[in-house]
Amino acid sequence: MSRLEMLYKAVVLDHSSSPNNHGKLPNPTIEETIHNPTCGDTVLVQLFVEDGKIKDLRFDGQGCAISQASASVMTEVLKGQDLDHARELIEDYNRLITGHEPQFQDELGEALAFQGVANFPSRIRCAQLSWKATETGLDKLQDKEEE
Ligand code: ZN
């Protein structure tokens, strides 16, 4: 097993057994539920947005260890980020898990371990689910503000 695969397995195990920011927010600004039919994962992401920043976010739902762990890691990466940069980080993460070099390595932190998912193409959707939910939530929020 390569070093990356070992790191990937360790991060997935760690975050799926004791996830961060798991549960529900009392006052979400926006929320989005997304389902991955291939694996049966469902993830709800809630964002509390204020002053153009993601002040808080949580996830809930059920699914495989990869979907849960990637959601937990995502909450750590995106908490406190301003909305534009959050989008850049989501894009960067998508680049990473499809085998490309990310731009914001320091900020992705533990999410970098998900580069290991590129070796398991059937699990890429699991690793993308919560990030996609956040992106969709941010899109909806933007539409709302432009009305
Ligand atoms: Zn899954």
mmCIF file of N, CA and C and ligand atoms in Angstrom:
data_model
loop_
_atom_site.group_PDB
_atom_site.id
_atom_site.type_symbol
_atom_site.label_atom_id
_atom_site.label_comp_id
_atom_site.label_asym_id
_atom_site.label_seq_id
_atom_site.Cartn_x
_atom_site.Cartn_y
_atom_site.Cartn_z
ATOM 1 N N MET A 1 0.844 -1.189 0.000
ATOM 2 C CA MET A 1 0.000 0.000 0.000
ATOM 3 C C MET A 1 0.885 1.248 0.000
ATOM 4 N N SER A 2 0.504 2.218 -0.830
ATOM 5 C CA SER A 2 1.313 3.445 -0.885
ATOM 6 C C SER A 2 1.046 4.312 0.349
ATOM 7 N N ARG A 3 1.899 5.298 0.553
ATOM 8 C CA ARG A 3 1.748 6.210 1.674
ATOM 9 C C ARG A 3 0.421 6.962 1.569
ATOM 10 N N LEU A 4 0.090 7.357 0.355
ATOM 11 C CA LEU A 4 -1.160 8.090 0.155
ATOM 12 C C LEU A 4 -2.362 7.217 0.509
ATOM 13 N N GLU A 5 -2.331 5.954 0.072
ATOM 14 C CA GLU A 5 -3.454 5.058 0.385
ATOM 15 C C GLU A 5 -3.599 4.849 1.889
ATOM 16 N N MET A 6 -2.465 4.763 2.567
ATOM 17 C CA MET A 6 -2.498 4.594 4.021
ATOM 18 C C MET A 6 -3.088 5.822 4.706
ATOM 19 N N LEU A 7 -2.645 6.987 4.243
ATOM 20 C CA LEU A 7 -3.147 8.235 4.804
ATOM 21 C C LEU A 7 -4.653 8.355 4.547
ATOM 22 N N TYR A 8 -5.046 8.024 3.333
ATOM 23 C CA TYR A 8 -6.456 8.075 2.939
ATOM 24 C C TYR A 8 -7.287 7.181 3.867
ATOM 25 N N LYS A 9 -6.840 5.948 4.048
ATOM 26 C CA LYS A 9 -7.591 5.021 4.907
ATOM 27 C C LYS A 9 -7.658 5.526 6.351
ATOM 28 N N ALA A 10 -6.570 6.092 6.824
ATOM 29 C CA ALA A 10 -6.532 6.596 8.200
ATOM 30 C C ALA A 10 -7.505 7.765 8.384
ATOM 31 N N VAL A 11 -7.526 8.682 7.424
ATOM 32 C CA VAL A 11 -8.416 9.849 7.530
ATOM 33 C C VAL A 11 -9.878 9.417 7.432
ATOM 34 N N VAL A 12 -10.166 8.485 6.528
ATOM 35 C CA VAL A 12 -11.546 7.998 6.381
ATOM 36 C C VAL A 12 -12.002 7.322 7.677
ATOM 37 N N LEU A 13 -11.144 6.503 8.234
ATOM 38 C CA LEU A 13 -11.489 5.781 9.462
ATOM 39 C C LEU A 13 -11.705 6.751 10.619
ATOM 40 N N ASP A 14 -10.775 7.680 10.761
ATOM 41 C CA ASP A 14 -10.816 8.647 11.844
ATOM 42 C C ASP A 14 -12.083 9.508 11.780
ATOM 43 N N HIS A 15 -12.354 10.081 10.610
ATOM 44 C CA HIS A 15 -13.485 11.007 10.493
ATOM 45 C C HIS A 15 -14.829 10.299 10.408
ATOM 46 N N SER A 16 -14.860 9.046 9.939
ATOM 47 C CA SER A 16 -16.158 8.369 9.897
ATOM 48 C C SER A 16 -16.518 7.839 11.278
ATOM 49 N N SER A 17 -15.524 7.521 12.096
ATOM 50 C CA SER A 17 -15.843 7.017 13.439
ATOM 51 C C SER A 17 -16.135 8.155 14.414
ATOM 52 N N SER A 18 -15.479 9.299 14.264
ATOM 53 C CA SER A 18 -15.847 10.451 15.109
ATOM 54 C C SER A 18 -15.891 11.719 14.268
ATOM 55 N N PRO A 19 -17.007 11.902 13.561
ATOM 56 C CA PRO A 19 -17.125 13.054 12.644
ATOM 57 C C PRO A 19 -17.241 14.389 13.372
ATOM 58 N N ASN A 20 -16.719 15.428 12.743
ATOM 59 C CA ASN A 20 -16.833 16.790 13.268
ATOM 60 C C ASN A 20 -18.037 17.491 12.646
ATOM 61 N N ASN A 21 -18.607 18.413 13.408
ATOM 62 C CA ASN A 21 -19.721 19.223 12.893
ATOM 63 C C ASN A 21 -20.863 18.358 12.360
ATOM 64 N N HIS A 22 -21.136 17.277 13.051
ATOM 65 C CA HIS A 22 -22.218 16.382 12.670
ATOM 66 C C HIS A 22 -23.480 16.787 13.418
ATOM 67 N N GLY A 23 -24.624 16.768 12.741
ATOM 68 C CA GLY A 23 -25.885 17.125 13.377
ATOM 69 C C GLY A 23 -26.535 18.282 12.647
ATOM 70 N N LYS A 24 -27.357 19.015 13.360
ATOM 71 C CA LYS A 24 -28.106 20.083 12.700
ATOM 72 C C LYS A 24 -27.885 21.431 13.363
ATOM 73 N N LEU A 25 -27.953 22.473 12.539
ATOM 74 C CA LEU A 25 -27.849 23.842 13.033
ATOM 75 C C LEU A 25 -29.230 24.313 13.500
ATOM 76 N N PRO A 26 -29.271 25.170 14.523
ATOM 77 C CA PRO A 26 -30.559 25.691 14.961
ATOM 78 C C PRO A 26 -31.163 26.681 13.951
ATOM 79 N N ASN A 27 -30.309 27.353 13.199
ATOM 80 C CA ASN A 27 -30.787 28.457 12.354
ATOM 81 C C ASN A 27 -30.049 28.512 11.014
ATOM 82 N N PRO A 28 -30.163 27.449 10.195
ATOM 83 C CA PRO A 28 -29.406 27.468 8.936
ATOM 84 C C PRO A 28 -29.915 28.536 7.974
ATOM 85 N N THR A 29 -29.001 29.164 7.258
ATOM 86 C CA THR A 29 -29.366 30.129 6.225
ATOM 87 C C THR A 29 -29.880 29.384 4.999
ATOM 88 N N ILE A 30 -29.242 28.250 4.737
ATOM 89 C CA ILE A 30 -29.615 27.440 3.581
ATOM 90 C C ILE A 30 -29.225 25.993 3.873
ATOM 91 N N GLU A 31 -29.993 25.084 3.298
ATOM 92 C CA GLU A 31 -29.623 23.675 3.467
ATOM 93 C C GLU A 31 -29.889 22.928 2.184
ATOM 94 N N GLU A 32 -29.177 21.848 2.021
ATOM 95 C CA GLU A 32 -29.288 21.085 0.783
ATOM 96 C C GLU A 32 -29.079 19.606 1.094
ATOM 97 N N THR A 33 -29.983 18.784 0.576
ATOM 98 C CA THR A 33 -29.839 17.335 0.737
ATOM 99 C C THR A 33 -29.490 16.745 -0.613
ATOM 100 N N ILE A 34 -28.574 15.816 -0.607
ATOM 101 C CA ILE A 34 -28.154 15.215 -1.869
ATOM 102 C C ILE A 34 -28.003 13.712 -1.648
ATOM 103 N N HIS A 35 -28.365 12.969 -2.668
ATOM 104 C CA HIS A 35 -28.403 11.507 -2.576
ATOM 105 C C HIS A 35 -27.510 10.911 -3.658
ATOM 106 N N ASN A 36 -26.808 9.889 -3.284
ATOM 107 C CA ASN A 36 -25.962 9.188 -4.251
ATOM 108 C C ASN A 36 -26.545 7.796 -4.486
ATOM 109 N N PRO A 37 -27.296 7.623 -5.576
ATOM 110 C CA PRO A 37 -27.993 6.359 -5.789
ATOM 111 C C PRO A 37 -27.055 5.164 -5.966
ATOM 112 N N THR A 38 -25.852 5.409 -6.450
ATOM 113 C CA THR A 38 -24.907 4.312 -6.695
ATOM 114 C C THR A 38 -24.540 3.584 -5.407
ATOM 115 N N CYS A 39 -24.416 4.375 -4.325
ATOM 116 C CA CYS A 39 -23.928 3.789 -3.078
ATOM 117 C C CYS A 39 -25.002 3.815 -1.990
ATOM 118 N N GLY A 40 -26.028 4.658 -2.191
ATOM 119 C CA GLY A 40 -27.088 4.775 -1.183
ATOM 120 C C GLY A 40 -26.813 5.824 -0.123
ATOM 121 N N ASP A 41 -25.814 6.687 -0.349
ATOM 122 C CA ASP A 41 -25.494 7.739 0.629
ATOM 123 C C ASP A 41 -26.479 8.897 0.509
ATOM 124 N N THR A 42 -26.863 9.434 1.652
ATOM 125 C CA THR A 42 -27.638 10.679 1.680
ATOM 126 C C THR A 42 -26.941 11.639 2.634
ATOM 127 N N VAL A 43 -26.700 12.853 2.163
ATOM 128 C CA VAL A 43 -26.059 13.849 3.021
ATOM 129 C C VAL A 43 -26.879 15.129 3.005
ATOM 130 N N LEU A 44 -27.136 15.646 4.198
ATOM 131 C CA LEU A 44 -27.751 16.961 4.359
ATOM 132 C C LEU A 44 -26.646 17.904 4.819
ATOM 133 N N VAL A 45 -26.492 19.029 4.118
ATOM 134 C CA VAL A 45 -25.526 20.037 4.554
ATOM 135 C C VAL A 45 -26.290 21.309 4.889
ATOM 136 N N GLN A 46 -26.008 21.882 6.032
ATOM 137 C CA GLN A 46 -26.620 23.149 6.443
ATOM 138 C C GLN A 46 -25.537 24.196 6.616
ATOM 139 N N LEU A 47 -25.817 25.387 6.096
ATOM 140 C CA LEU A 47 -24.855 26.485 6.200
ATOM 141 C C LEU A 47 -25.484 27.648 6.948
ATOM 142 N N PHE A 48 -24.704 28.240 7.822
ATOM 143 C CA PHE A 48 -25.108 29.514 8.414
ATOM 144 C C PHE A 48 -24.169 30.574 7.861
ATOM 145 N N VAL A 49 -24.742 31.482 7.063
ATOM 146 C CA VAL A 49 -23.940 32.483 6.352
ATOM 147 C C VAL A 49 -24.232 33.860 6.927
ATOM 148 N N GLU A 50 -23.155 34.585 7.185
ATOM 149 C CA GLU A 50 -23.295 35.957 7.694
ATOM 150 C C GLU A 50 -22.090 36.756 7.219
ATOM 151 N N ASP A 51 -22.318 38.019 6.854
ATOM 152 C CA ASP A 51 -21.240 38.897 6.378
ATOM 153 C C ASP A 51 -20.414 38.242 5.267
ATOM 154 N N GLY A 52 -21.087 37.526 4.376
ATOM 155 C CA GLY A 52 -20.395 36.914 3.241
ATOM 156 C C GLY A 52 -19.482 35.756 3.586
ATOM 157 N N LYS A 53 -19.634 35.229 4.785
ATOM 158 C CA LYS A 53 -18.793 34.100 5.206
ATOM 159 C C LYS A 53 -19.647 32.925 5.672
ATOM 160 N N ILE A 54 -19.083 31.729 5.532
ATOM 161 C CA ILE A 54 -19.726 30.551 6.120
ATOM 162 C C ILE A 54 -19.317 30.528 7.594
ATOM 163 N N LYS A 55 -20.192 31.055 8.431
ATOM 164 C CA LYS A 55 -19.856 31.152 9.853
ATOM 165 C C LYS A 55 -19.911 29.791 10.521
ATOM 166 N N ASP A 56 -20.842 28.961 10.047
ATOM 167 C CA ASP A 56 -20.974 27.629 10.636
ATOM 168 C C ASP A 56 -21.572 26.702 9.588
ATOM 169 N N LEU A 57 -21.260 25.432 9.705
ATOM 170 C CA LEU A 57 -21.899 24.457 8.827
ATOM 171 C C LEU A 57 -21.892 23.101 9.509
ATOM 172 N N ARG A 58 -22.908 22.327 9.178
ATOM 173 C CA ARG A 58 -23.017 20.987 9.751
ATOM 174 C C ARG A 58 -23.512 20.039 8.682
ATOM 175 N N PHE A 59 -23.288 18.773 8.937
ATOM 176 C CA PHE A 59 -23.834 17.784 8.015
ATOM 177 C C PHE A 59 -24.541 16.702 8.819
ATOM 178 N N ASP A 60 -25.477 16.048 8.133
ATOM 179 C CA ASP A 60 -26.222 14.948 8.729
ATOM 180 C C ASP A 60 -26.515 13.971 7.592
ATOM 181 N N GLY A 61 -27.059 12.837 7.946
ATOM 182 C CA GLY A 61 -27.385 11.863 6.922
ATOM 183 C C GLY A 61 -26.719 10.538 7.188
ATOM 184 N N GLN A 62 -26.850 9.668 6.204
ATOM 185 C CA GLN A 62 -26.311 8.313 6.358
ATOM 186 C C GLN A 62 -25.607 7.902 5.093
ATOM 187 N N GLY A 63 -24.623 7.076 5.264
ATOM 188 C CA GLY A 63 -23.955 6.575 4.072
ATOM 189 C C GLY A 63 -22.670 5.880 4.430
ATOM 190 N N CYS A 64 -21.903 5.571 3.422
ATOM 191 C CA CYS A 64 -20.657 4.840 3.607
ATOM 192 C C CYS A 64 -19.633 5.705 4.345
ATOM 193 N N ALA A 65 -18.599 5.073 4.808
ATOM 194 C CA ALA A 65 -17.543 5.761 5.557
ATOM 195 C C ALA A 65 -16.938 6.906 4.743
ATOM 196 N N ILE A 66 -16.791 6.725 3.459
ATOM 197 C CA ILE A 66 -16.160 7.760 2.630
ATOM 198 C C ILE A 66 -17.034 9.003 2.546
ATOM 199 N N SER A 67 -18.340 8.799 2.364
ATOM 200 C CA SER A 67 -19.235 9.960 2.275
ATOM 201 C C SER A 67 -19.270 10.709 3.606
ATOM 202 N N GLN A 68 -19.272 9.980 4.701
ATOM 203 C CA GLN A 68 -19.339 10.619 6.017
ATOM 204 C C GLN A 68 -18.016 11.320 6.351
ATOM 205 N N ALA A 69 -16.929 10.648 6.078
ATOM 206 C CA ALA A 69 -15.618 11.227 6.387
ATOM 207 C C ALA A 69 -15.337 12.456 5.530
ATOM 208 N N SER A 70 -15.699 12.408 4.255
ATOM 209 C CA SER A 70 -15.417 13.562 3.396
ATOM 210 C C SER A 70 -16.277 14.749 3.824
ATOM 211 N N ALA A 71 -17.500 14.483 4.325
ATOM 212 C CA ALA A 71 -18.354 15.569 4.821
ATOM 213 C C ALA A 71 -17.736 16.190 6.070
ATOM 214 N N SER A 72 -17.235 15.366 6.956
ATOM 215 C CA SER A 72 -16.611 15.858 8.182
ATOM 216 C C SER A 72 -15.395 16.727 7.862
ATOM 217 N N VAL A 73 -14.552 16.246 6.965
ATOM 218 C CA VAL A 73 -13.360 17.004 6.567
ATOM 219 C C VAL A 73 -13.776 18.318 5.884
ATOM 220 N N MET A 74 -14.803 18.233 5.055
ATOM 221 C CA MET A 74 -15.274 19.438 4.357
ATOM 222 C C MET A 74 -15.695 20.531 5.330
ATOM 223 N N THR A 75 -16.403 20.153 6.404
ATOM 224 C CA THR A 75 -16.863 21.177 7.355
ATOM 225 C C THR A 75 -15.667 21.906 7.963
ATOM 226 N N GLU A 76 -14.581 21.187 8.176
ATOM 227 C CA GLU A 76 -13.393 21.827 8.748
ATOM 228 C C GLU A 76 -12.732 22.769 7.755
ATOM 229 N N VAL A 77 -12.709 22.339 6.488
ATOM 230 C CA VAL A 77 -12.048 23.154 5.461
ATOM 231 C C VAL A 77 -12.844 24.433 5.189
ATOM 232 N N LEU A 78 -14.171 24.337 5.187
ATOM 233 C CA LEU A 78 -14.987 25.468 4.723
ATOM 234 C C LEU A 78 -15.468 26.400 5.831
ATOM 235 N N LYS A 79 -15.373 25.972 7.060
ATOM 236 C CA LYS A 79 -15.855 26.813 8.158
ATOM 237 C C LYS A 79 -15.049 28.105 8.229
ATOM 238 N N GLY A 80 -15.760 29.232 8.230
ATOM 239 C CA GLY A 80 -15.097 30.528 8.327
ATOM 240 C C GLY A 80 -14.666 31.123 6.998
ATOM 241 N N GLN A 81 -14.797 30.361 5.917
ATOM 242 C CA GLN A 81 -14.348 30.874 4.612
ATOM 243 C C GLN A 81 -15.353 31.857 4.033
ATOM 244 N N ASP A 82 -14.840 32.839 3.278
ATOM 245 C CA ASP A 82 -15.813 33.671 2.583
ATOM 246 C C ASP A 82 -16.341 32.899 1.372
ATOM 247 N N LEU A 83 -17.511 33.323 0.880
ATOM 248 C CA LEU A 83 -18.267 32.489 -0.052
ATOM 249 C C LEU A 83 -17.515 32.237 -1.358
ATOM 250 N N ASP A 84 -16.858 33.266 -1.881
ATOM 251 C CA ASP A 84 -16.136 33.073 -3.139
ATOM 252 C C ASP A 84 -14.994 32.095 -2.977
ATOM 253 N N HIS A 85 -14.281 32.235 -1.880
ATOM 254 C CA HIS A 85 -13.151 31.338 -1.677
ATOM 255 C C HIS A 85 -13.631 29.919 -1.361
ATOM 256 N N ALA A 86 -14.763 29.796 -0.684
ATOM 257 C CA ALA A 86 -15.330 28.463 -0.441
ATOM 258 C C ALA A 86 -15.563 27.746 -1.773
ATOM 259 N N ARG A 87 -16.081 28.472 -2.743
ATOM 260 C CA ARG A 87 -16.290 27.874 -4.071
ATOM 261 C C ARG A 87 -14.975 27.441 -4.713
ATOM 262 N N GLU A 88 -13.962 28.282 -4.558
ATOM 263 C CA GLU A 88 -12.644 27.925 -5.126
ATOM 264 C C GLU A 88 -12.108 26.659 -4.469
ATOM 265 N N LEU A 89 -12.334 26.544 -3.168
ATOM 266 C CA LEU A 89 -11.841 25.360 -2.452
ATOM 267 C C LEU A 89 -12.620 24.110 -2.877
ATOM 268 N N ILE A 90 -13.917 24.266 -3.127
ATOM 269 C CA ILE A 90 -14.722 23.131 -3.601
ATOM 270 C C ILE A 90 -14.215 22.669 -4.972
ATOM 271 N N GLU A 91 -13.963 23.645 -5.847
ATOM 272 C CA GLU A 91 -13.425 23.315 -7.171
ATOM 273 C C GLU A 91 -12.077 22.612 -7.056
ATOM 274 N N ASP A 92 -11.274 23.119 -6.138
ATOM 275 C CA ASP A 92 -9.938 22.576 -5.958
ATOM 276 C C ASP A 92 -10.010 21.122 -5.461
ATOM 277 N N TYR A 93 -10.937 20.883 -4.555
ATOM 278 C CA TYR A 93 -11.144 19.531 -4.036
ATOM 279 C C TYR A 93 -11.585 18.594 -5.167
ATOM 280 N N ASN A 94 -12.474 19.081 -6.030
ATOM 281 C CA ASN A 94 -12.906 18.262 -7.171
ATOM 282 C C ASN A 94 -11.746 17.923 -8.089
ATOM 283 N N ARG A 95 -10.857 18.896 -8.255
ATOM 284 C CA ARG A 95 -9.656 18.647 -9.056
ATOM 285 C C ARG A 95 -8.823 17.548 -8.410
ATOM 286 N N LEU A 96 -8.648 17.683 -7.111
ATOM 287 C CA LEU A 96 -7.821 16.759 -6.346
ATOM 288 C C LEU A 96 -8.309 15.311 -6.458
ATOM 289 N N ILE A 97 -9.620 15.105 -6.226
ATOM 290 C CA ILE A 97 -10.090 13.714 -6.182
ATOM 291 C C ILE A 97 -10.236 13.101 -7.568
ATOM 292 N N THR A 98 -10.103 13.913 -8.608
ATOM 293 C CA THR A 98 -10.085 13.331 -9.936
ATOM 294 C C THR A 98 -8.650 13.251 -10.475
ATOM 295 N N GLY A 99 -7.691 13.333 -9.553
ATOM 296 C CA GLY A 99 -6.302 13.038 -9.911
ATOM 297 C C GLY A 99 -5.462 14.216 -10.365
ATOM 298 N N HIS A 100 -5.944 15.439 -10.117
ATOM 299 C CA HIS A 100 -5.167 16.618 -10.508
ATOM 300 C C HIS A 100 -4.522 17.280 -9.300
ATOM 301 N N GLU A 101 -3.577 18.138 -9.612
ATOM 302 C CA GLU A 101 -2.838 18.834 -8.553
ATOM 303 C C GLU A 101 -3.685 19.993 -8.014
ATOM 304 N N PRO A 102 -3.936 20.026 -6.704
ATOM 305 C CA PRO A 102 -4.731 21.140 -6.172
ATOM 306 C C PRO A 102 -3.892 22.409 -6.018
ATOM 307 N N GLN A 103 -4.604 23.550 -5.975
ATOM 308 C CA GLN A 103 -3.951 24.853 -5.907
ATOM 309 C C GLN A 103 -3.751 25.279 -4.441
ATOM 310 N N PHE A 104 -4.732 24.947 -3.593
ATOM 311 C CA PHE A 104 -4.719 25.442 -2.214
ATOM 312 C C PHE A 104 -4.411 24.321 -1.225
ATOM 313 N N GLN A 105 -3.214 23.743 -1.349
ATOM 314 C CA GLN A 105 -2.869 22.565 -0.555
ATOM 315 C C GLN A 105 -2.972 22.797 0.943
ATOM 316 N N ASP A 106 -2.469 23.963 1.400
ATOM 317 C CA ASP A 106 -2.466 24.231 2.842
ATOM 318 C C ASP A 106 -3.878 24.271 3.402
ATOM 319 N N GLU A 107 -4.748 24.934 2.670
ATOM 320 C CA GLU A 107 -6.108 25.092 3.173
ATOM 321 C C GLU A 107 -6.910 23.803 3.078
ATOM 322 N N LEU A 108 -6.603 22.972 2.108
ATOM 323 C CA LEU A 108 -7.343 21.699 2.001
ATOM 324 C C LEU A 108 -6.987 20.760 3.154
ATOM 325 N N GLY A 109 -5.792 20.895 3.690
ATOM 326 C CA GLY A 109 -5.422 20.133 4.882
ATOM 327 C C GLY A 109 -5.679 18.635 4.748
ATOM 328 N N GLU A 110 -6.460 18.101 5.678
ATOM 329 C CA GLU A 110 -6.725 16.661 5.666
ATOM 330 C C GLU A 110 -7.466 16.201 4.412
ATOM 331 N N ALA A 111 -8.173 17.130 3.784
ATOM 332 C CA ALA A 111 -8.886 16.772 2.553
ATOM 333 C C ALA A 111 -7.925 16.262 1.483
ATOM 334 N N LEU A 112 -6.660 16.645 1.592
ATOM 335 C CA LEU A 112 -5.657 16.182 0.623
ATOM 336 C C LEU A 112 -5.586 14.660 0.574
ATOM 337 N N ALA A 113 -5.893 14.014 1.695
ATOM 338 C CA ALA A 113 -5.839 12.550 1.735
ATOM 339 C C ALA A 113 -6.828 11.918 0.750
ATOM 340 N N PHE A 114 -7.874 12.679 0.406
ATOM 341 C CA PHE A 114 -8.887 12.125 -0.506
ATOM 342 C C PHE A 114 -8.393 12.013 -1.940
ATOM 343 N N GLN A 115 -7.189 12.482 -2.162
ATOM 344 C CA GLN A 115 -6.544 12.201 -3.444
ATOM 345 C C GLN A 115 -6.502 10.686 -3.661
ATOM 346 N N GLY A 116 -6.445 9.943 -2.544
ATOM 347 C CA GLY A 116 -6.424 8.479 -2.611
ATOM 348 C C GLY A 116 -7.656 7.876 -3.263
ATOM 349 N N VAL A 117 -8.767 8.637 -3.285
ATOM 350 C CA VAL A 117 -9.996 8.102 -3.860
ATOM 351 C C VAL A 117 -9.884 7.984 -5.387
ATOM 352 N N ALA A 118 -8.951 8.725 -5.967
ATOM 353 C CA ALA A 118 -8.728 8.630 -7.412
ATOM 354 C C ALA A 118 -8.385 7.192 -7.825
ATOM 355 N N ASN A 119 -7.875 6.408 -6.864
ATOM 356 C CA ASN A 119 -7.577 4.997 -7.150
ATOM 357 C C ASN A 119 -8.820 4.106 -7.074
ATOM 358 N N PHE A 120 -9.913 4.648 -6.605
ATOM 359 C CA PHE A 120 -11.155 3.877 -6.492
ATOM 360 C C PHE A 120 -12.280 4.664 -7.170
ATOM 361 N N PRO A 121 -12.300 4.669 -8.510
ATOM 362 C CA PRO A 121 -13.205 5.563 -9.245
ATOM 363 C C PRO A 121 -14.676 5.408 -8.846
ATOM 364 N N SER A 122 -15.087 4.219 -8.421
ATOM 365 C CA SER A 122 -16.498 4.039 -8.070
ATOM 366 C C SER A 122 -16.866 4.800 -6.799
ATOM 367 N N ARG A 123 -15.846 5.224 -6.031
ATOM 368 C CA ARG A 123 -16.133 5.934 -4.785
ATOM 369 C C ARG A 123 -16.007 7.448 -4.904
ATOM 370 N N ILE A 124 -15.673 7.935 -6.087
ATOM 371 C CA ILE A 124 -15.486 9.383 -6.250
ATOM 372 C C ILE A 124 -16.772 10.132 -5.905
ATOM 373 N N ARG A 125 -17.908 9.581 -6.328
ATOM 374 C CA ARG A 125 -19.188 10.231 -6.017
ATOM 375 C C ARG A 125 -19.429 10.336 -4.517
ATOM 376 N N CYS A 126 -19.032 9.294 -3.790
ATOM 377 C CA CYS A 126 -19.199 9.303 -2.327
ATOM 378 C C CYS A 126 -18.404 10.462 -1.739
ATOM 379 N N ALA A 127 -17.179 10.630 -2.247
ATOM 380 C CA ALA A 127 -16.280 11.654 -1.719
ATOM 381 C C ALA A 127 -16.696 13.057 -2.149
ATOM 382 N N GLN A 128 -17.513 13.153 -3.203
ATOM 383 C CA GLN A 128 -17.921 14.462 -3.734
ATOM 384 C C GLN A 128 -19.229 14.953 -3.152
ATOM 385 N N LEU A 129 -19.997 14.017 -2.586
ATOM 386 C CA LEU A 129 -21.404 14.278 -2.269
ATOM 387 C C LEU A 129 -21.630 15.544 -1.431
ATOM 388 N N SER A 130 -20.973 15.625 -0.282
ATOM 389 C CA SER A 130 -21.234 16.745 0.624
ATOM 390 C C SER A 130 -20.722 18.060 0.034
ATOM 391 N N TRP A 131 -19.619 17.976 -0.689
ATOM 392 C CA TRP A 131 -19.043 19.178 -1.313
ATOM 393 C C TRP A 131 -19.997 19.704 -2.377
ATOM 394 N N LYS A 132 -20.599 18.770 -3.113
ATOM 395 C CA LYS A 132 -21.574 19.126 -4.147
ATOM 396 C C LYS A 132 -22.807 19.766 -3.496
ATOM 397 N N ALA A 133 -23.236 19.204 -2.368
ATOM 398 C CA ALA A 133 -24.400 19.751 -1.661
ATOM 399 C C ALA A 133 -24.131 21.201 -1.246
ATOM 400 N N THR A 134 -22.931 21.456 -0.750
ATOM 401 C CA THR A 134 -22.568 22.820 -0.332
ATOM 402 C C THR A 134 -22.557 23.762 -1.534
ATOM 403 N N GLU A 135 -21.992 23.291 -2.630
ATOM 404 C CA GLU A 135 -21.926 24.117 -3.836
ATOM 405 C C GLU A 135 -23.345 24.472 -4.307
ATOM 406 N N THR A 136 -24.233 23.478 -4.320
ATOM 407 C CA THR A 136 -25.619 23.722 -4.728
ATOM 408 C C THR A 136 -26.293 24.695 -3.766
ATOM 409 N N GLY A 137 -26.022 24.532 -2.477
ATOM 410 C CA GLY A 137 -26.566 25.450 -1.476
ATOM 411 C C GLY A 137 -26.093 26.873 -1.727
ATOM 412 N N LEU A 138 -24.819 27.041 -2.037
ATOM 413 C CA LEU A 138 -24.271 28.380 -2.310
ATOM 414 C C LEU A 138 -24.894 28.979 -3.573
ATOM 415 N N ASP A 139 -25.146 28.124 -4.579
ATOM 416 C CA ASP A 139 -25.817 28.589 -5.802
ATOM 417 C C ASP A 139 -27.207 29.120 -5.471
ATOM 418 N N LYS A 140 -27.930 28.360 -4.656
ATOM 419 C CA LYS A 140 -29.300 28.765 -4.307
ATOM 420 C C LYS A 140 -29.308 30.064 -3.512
ATOM 421 N N LEU A 141 -28.335 30.199 -2.631
ATOM 422 C CA LEU A 141 -28.231 31.392 -1.818
ATOM 423 C C LEU A 141 -27.980 32.620 -2.701
ATOM 424 N N GLN A 142 -27.119 32.437 -3.685
ATOM 425 C CA GLN A 142 -26.795 33.522 -4.615
ATOM 426 C C GLN A 142 -28.036 33.921 -5.426
ATOM 427 N N ASP A 143 -28.779 32.904 -5.889
ATOM 428 C CA ASP A 143 -30.008 33.183 -6.637
ATOM 429 C C ASP A 143 -30.992 33.975 -5.789
ATOM 430 N N LYS A 144 -31.098 33.581 -4.530
ATOM 431 C CA LYS A 144 -32.005 34.233 -3.591
ATOM 432 C C LYS A 144 -31.635 35.711 -3.426
ATOM 433 N N GLU A 145 -30.318 35.962 -3.296
ATOM 434 C CA GLU A 145 -29.865 37.325 -3.056
ATOM 435 C C GLU A 145 -30.015 38.214 -4.275
ATOM 436 N N GLU A 146 -30.027 37.564 -5.449
ATOM 437 C CA GLU A 146 -30.135 38.353 -6.691
ATOM 438 C C GLU A 146 -31.578 38.683 -7.034
ATOM 439 N N GLU A 147 -32.526 38.064 -6.349
ATOM 440 C CA GLU A 147 -33.944 38.297 -6.636
ATOM 441 C C GLU A 147 -34.382 39.715 -6.298
HETATM 442 ZN ZN ZN B 1 -20.759 5.954 -0.603
#
